[in-house]
């Protein structure tokens, strides 16, 4: 007889393609949970069949979450409930964060069972810097909103990770090339499945490759960080300092321009004094 699980919410990551990636701990929690809250119970039923487990399930997805959440939070006081999404880590472009928020507010036990996540798996395949990265989820599908979303992150000095679908891939890459310039990037597809591949190149090269028809399957785009900006020319620097001096005292103007350019604050202070004189 296996020990019952302590009451609480168990956030269980599930495979993103290869069922062999379900961890023994995840399988153990799923087999002992009093209830499994699943994004799509039909998808999770397949996973449970794979590990020969039968447990009660209830749907928990974007369309019923607000209605179902209070009852689930109440049940967490006396039952062990596992939260799963269709694939990967719950809450990463998937439902669940409000359930965790409310469970936490109600003082319930919350345990995570980490595992597969397409964003992290793609970063490991891409061969691009991983020391700083920004996960953007799915870009908006409308052209203007997509361009705005890209412009918003264009100056961030980090790799970018985006989820995409095959049919939208060409348009997304073209918009990224336009908004971010010639950065290195990778298209990781069907990770952990039979046709896993990772194609690398500049954004423009990838946009051209996938312009005609998007590939089948599930896709993550990884974009490398912007290159080092060329140091500003002296004329540009003087213009920046003059503009700042029109609003700020010398020291603050030098500090602001130093932050914007990465140049030495004392040098900028001396130059600002010269300009002021
Ligand atoms: N929660 C999931 C995770 O942890 O990665 C992501 C869920 S999100 C609704 C689904 C998207 O993740 C897909 O459209 C695709 O962009 C990406 N994805 C999921 N599985 C993938 C795979 N095996 N290969 C590449 N991308 C995948």
XYZ file of C-alpha atoms and ligand atoms in Angstrom:
304
model
C 0.000 0.000 0.000
C 1.539 3.326 -1.045
C 1.574 6.269 1.368
C -1.130 8.842 0.614
C 0.171 12.211 -0.552
C -0.089 15.131 1.845
C -2.926 17.482 0.837
C -1.874 20.312 -1.463
C -1.251 21.367 -5.021
C 1.331 19.379 -7.007
C 2.451 21.104 -10.202
C 3.580 18.320 -12.497
C 5.605 18.865 -15.678
C 4.836 16.305 -18.377
C 6.646 15.349 -21.635
C 6.669 17.701 -24.660
C 6.750 14.792 -27.087
C 8.743 11.846 -25.814
C 6.757 10.025 -23.141
C 10.020 8.634 -21.789
C 10.715 12.131 -20.439
C 8.073 11.775 -17.724
C 10.149 11.661 -14.553
C 9.676 8.811 -12.063
C 8.691 11.401 -9.455
C 6.068 12.926 -11.781
C 4.647 9.451 -12.480
C 4.591 8.709 -8.755
C 2.704 11.917 -7.934
C 0.191 11.341 -10.742
C -0.446 7.789 -9.550
C -1.089 8.927 -5.960
C -2.992 12.187 -6.487
C -6.591 12.280 -5.267
C -7.467 14.350 -8.323
C -5.688 15.497 -11.479
C -6.640 18.953 -12.775
C -5.834 18.701 -16.479
C -5.890 21.239 -19.298
C -7.440 18.570 -21.555
C -8.453 15.363 -19.814
C -8.292 13.399 -23.109
C -4.620 14.334 -23.575
C -3.763 13.490 -19.969
C -5.714 10.224 -20.213
C -3.193 9.076 -22.849
C -0.310 9.872 -20.526
C -1.999 8.010 -17.663
C -2.579 4.987 -19.907
C 1.132 5.042 -20.758
C 2.000 4.651 -17.072
C -0.961 2.351 -16.388
C -2.532 4.729 -13.900
C -6.184 5.532 -13.357
C -7.014 8.606 -11.285
C -10.023 10.933 -11.199
C -9.555 13.968 -13.458
C -11.208 17.343 -13.781
C -10.730 19.851 -16.583
C -8.905 23.072 -15.670
C -8.299 25.378 -18.634
C -8.572 29.018 -19.692
C -12.339 28.769 -20.282
C -13.412 27.305 -16.927
C -10.554 28.339 -14.621
C -12.302 31.306 -12.958
C -15.352 29.165 -12.241
C -13.501 26.075 -11.014
C -10.685 27.690 -9.027
C -12.476 28.427 -5.707
C -13.688 24.819 -5.380
C -10.216 23.462 -6.207
C -8.581 25.756 -3.640
C -11.102 24.564 -1.036
C -10.404 20.897 -1.859
C -6.640 21.458 -1.549
C -7.173 21.686 2.208
C -7.881 17.972 2.417
C -6.830 16.474 -0.944
C -3.701 16.134 -3.063
C -4.434 17.684 -6.446
C -1.986 17.429 -9.346
C -2.042 20.192 -11.960
C -0.927 19.249 -15.468
C -1.118 20.905 -18.861
C -1.234 19.149 -22.234
C 2.545 19.164 -22.476
C 5.521 20.558 -20.631
C 5.539 22.745 -17.568
C 2.182 24.110 -16.379
C 1.979 27.920 -16.456
C 4.602 28.314 -19.203
C 2.203 29.626 -21.876
C -0.343 27.431 -20.113
C -2.992 27.937 -17.396
C -2.333 27.753 -13.672
C -0.741 30.821 -12.152
C -3.968 32.100 -10.578
C -4.532 28.691 -9.018
C -1.077 28.872 -7.436
C -1.700 32.477 -6.366
C -5.025 31.642 -4.711
C -3.744 28.408 -3.185
C -0.839 30.351 -1.704
C -3.184 33.034 -0.361
C -5.276 30.301 1.262
C -2.177 28.856 2.941
C -2.252 25.574 0.980
C 0.845 23.431 0.456
C 2.336 23.898 -3.030
C 4.910 21.523 -4.491
C 6.466 21.610 -7.954
C 7.671 18.573 -9.855
C 9.969 20.132 -12.485
C 10.513 18.613 -15.900
C 10.274 19.262 -19.640
C 9.772 22.782 -20.945
C 10.064 23.580 -24.668
C 11.588 27.034 -24.037
C 14.457 25.673 -21.949
C 14.955 22.656 -24.229
C 15.229 24.991 -27.257
C 17.818 27.119 -25.470
C 19.932 24.016 -24.953
C 19.789 23.224 -28.704
C 20.295 26.699 -30.160
C 23.962 27.373 -29.392
C 23.118 30.977 -28.490
C 23.940 32.784 -25.226
C 21.919 31.428 -22.326
C 23.258 33.573 -19.472
C 20.375 36.034 -19.903
C 17.166 35.197 -21.750
C 13.680 36.627 -22.017
C 10.716 34.343 -22.635
C 8.103 36.069 -24.796
C 5.593 33.242 -25.274
C 3.556 33.670 -28.478
C 3.811 36.934 -30.440
C 0.488 38.583 -31.320
C -0.795 37.406 -34.710
C -1.870 40.867 -35.977
C 0.929 42.633 -37.858
C 0.931 45.952 -35.976
C 0.640 44.384 -32.517
C 3.429 41.941 -33.438
C 5.740 44.749 -34.621
C 4.999 46.712 -31.411
C 5.760 43.683 -29.238
C 9.086 43.184 -31.027
C 10.004 46.903 -30.820
C 9.370 46.773 -27.075
C 12.176 44.246 -26.543
C 14.573 45.304 -29.324
C 17.181 46.865 -27.039
C 17.151 44.209 -24.330
C 20.573 42.600 -23.987
C 19.405 39.016 -23.706
C 18.478 36.093 -25.916
C 14.774 35.981 -26.751
C 12.674 32.807 -26.692
C 9.365 32.630 -28.542
C 6.747 29.959 -29.168
C 5.361 29.685 -32.697
C 3.282 27.475 -34.950
C 4.310 26.258 -38.419
C 1.837 28.330 -40.432
C 2.877 31.580 -38.683
C 6.623 30.903 -38.622
C 7.567 32.746 -41.855
C 5.652 35.908 -40.914
C 7.045 35.854 -37.369
C 10.648 35.494 -38.585
C 10.179 38.283 -41.159
C 8.819 40.587 -38.448
C 11.696 39.667 -36.117
C 14.265 40.318 -38.874
C 12.674 43.701 -39.577
C 12.434 44.719 -35.925
C 15.701 43.287 -34.578
C 18.094 43.369 -37.547
C 20.713 40.758 -38.419
C 20.871 38.754 -35.237
C 21.728 35.072 -35.009
C 18.747 32.849 -34.328
C 17.541 29.256 -34.214
C 14.315 27.468 -35.082
C 13.909 24.395 -32.862
C 11.166 22.033 -34.009
C 9.565 18.856 -32.711
C 11.885 18.703 -29.717
C 12.231 15.211 -28.225
C 10.166 13.691 -31.078
C 11.241 11.568 -34.062
C 11.820 14.564 -36.350
C 13.533 16.890 -33.891
C 15.643 19.496 -35.669
C 17.286 22.821 -34.919
C 18.054 25.114 -37.857
C 20.322 28.090 -37.206
C 21.171 31.238 -39.176
C 20.581 34.968 -39.127
C 16.994 36.101 -38.746
C 16.973 37.200 -42.407
C 18.260 33.788 -43.572
C 15.682 31.942 -41.502
C 12.895 34.288 -42.638
C 13.812 33.538 -46.250
C 14.036 29.787 -45.642
C 10.573 29.616 -44.097
C 8.921 32.363 -46.197
C 7.008 30.048 -48.526
C 5.481 27.470 -46.235
C 5.995 26.864 -42.561
C 7.147 23.438 -41.433
C 4.872 21.014 -39.612
C 4.996 20.516 -35.879
C 5.709 22.534 -32.792
C 8.289 25.290 -32.866
C 10.430 27.462 -30.619
C 12.361 30.441 -31.998
C 15.478 31.552 -30.126
C 17.036 34.912 -31.066
C 20.520 35.863 -29.893
C 21.139 39.156 -28.054
C 21.947 42.359 -29.949
C 25.621 42.847 -30.822
C 27.764 45.431 -29.052
C 26.561 48.893 -30.092
C 29.315 50.936 -31.803
C 30.664 53.641 -29.462
C 28.894 56.954 -30.039
C 30.730 59.572 -32.160
C 31.950 62.721 -30.380
C 29.328 64.857 -32.157
C 26.572 62.461 -31.078
C 27.937 62.503 -27.552
C 27.948 66.304 -27.393
C 24.385 66.338 -28.685
C 23.348 63.846 -26.000
C 25.092 65.888 -23.289
C 23.594 69.194 -24.510
C 20.133 67.687 -24.526
C 20.616 66.345 -20.990
C 22.159 69.643 -19.780
C 19.070 71.495 -20.956
C 17.068 69.532 -18.379
C 19.520 68.577 -15.654
C 22.439 69.833 -13.580
C 25.929 68.824 -14.868
C 26.462 65.803 -12.620
C 23.034 64.348 -13.319
C 23.373 64.964 -17.055
C 26.727 63.143 -17.068
C 25.229 60.269 -15.078
C 22.280 59.917 -17.468
C 24.502 59.908 -20.571
C 26.903 57.462 -18.900
C 24.002 55.086 -18.256
C 22.799 55.406 -21.862
C 26.208 54.959 -23.508
C 28.229 52.905 -21.057
C 30.986 55.573 -21.138
C 32.929 56.808 -18.114
C 30.894 59.210 -15.961
C 33.894 61.368 -14.942
C 34.975 61.883 -18.572
C 31.415 62.849 -19.439
C 31.261 65.198 -16.427
C 34.418 67.016 -17.608
C 33.074 67.257 -21.165
C 29.714 68.512 -19.850
C 31.567 71.260 -17.882
C 33.378 72.292 -21.102
C 30.124 72.421 -23.033
C 28.431 74.435 -20.293
C 31.321 76.936 -20.309
N 3.896 24.478 -21.213
C 4.622 24.145 -22.409
C 6.118 24.137 -22.104
O 6.498 23.961 -20.958
O 6.912 24.297 -23.026
C 4.270 25.041 -23.568
C 2.819 25.082 -23.911
S 2.442 26.121 -25.253
C 0.698 26.103 -25.200
C 2.756 25.125 -26.643
C 3.916 25.632 -27.486
O 5.141 25.189 -26.926
C 3.923 25.112 -28.912
O 3.085 25.877 -29.752
C 5.383 25.259 -29.284
O 5.674 26.590 -29.627
C 6.060 24.904 -27.952
N 6.342 23.464 -27.909
C 5.722 22.536 -27.170
N 6.255 21.317 -27.398
C 7.241 21.483 -28.294
C 8.166 20.616 -28.939
N 8.157 19.307 -28.693
N 9.050 21.154 -29.808
C 9.071 22.468 -30.067
N 8.201 23.344 -29.498
C 7.309 22.850 -28.620
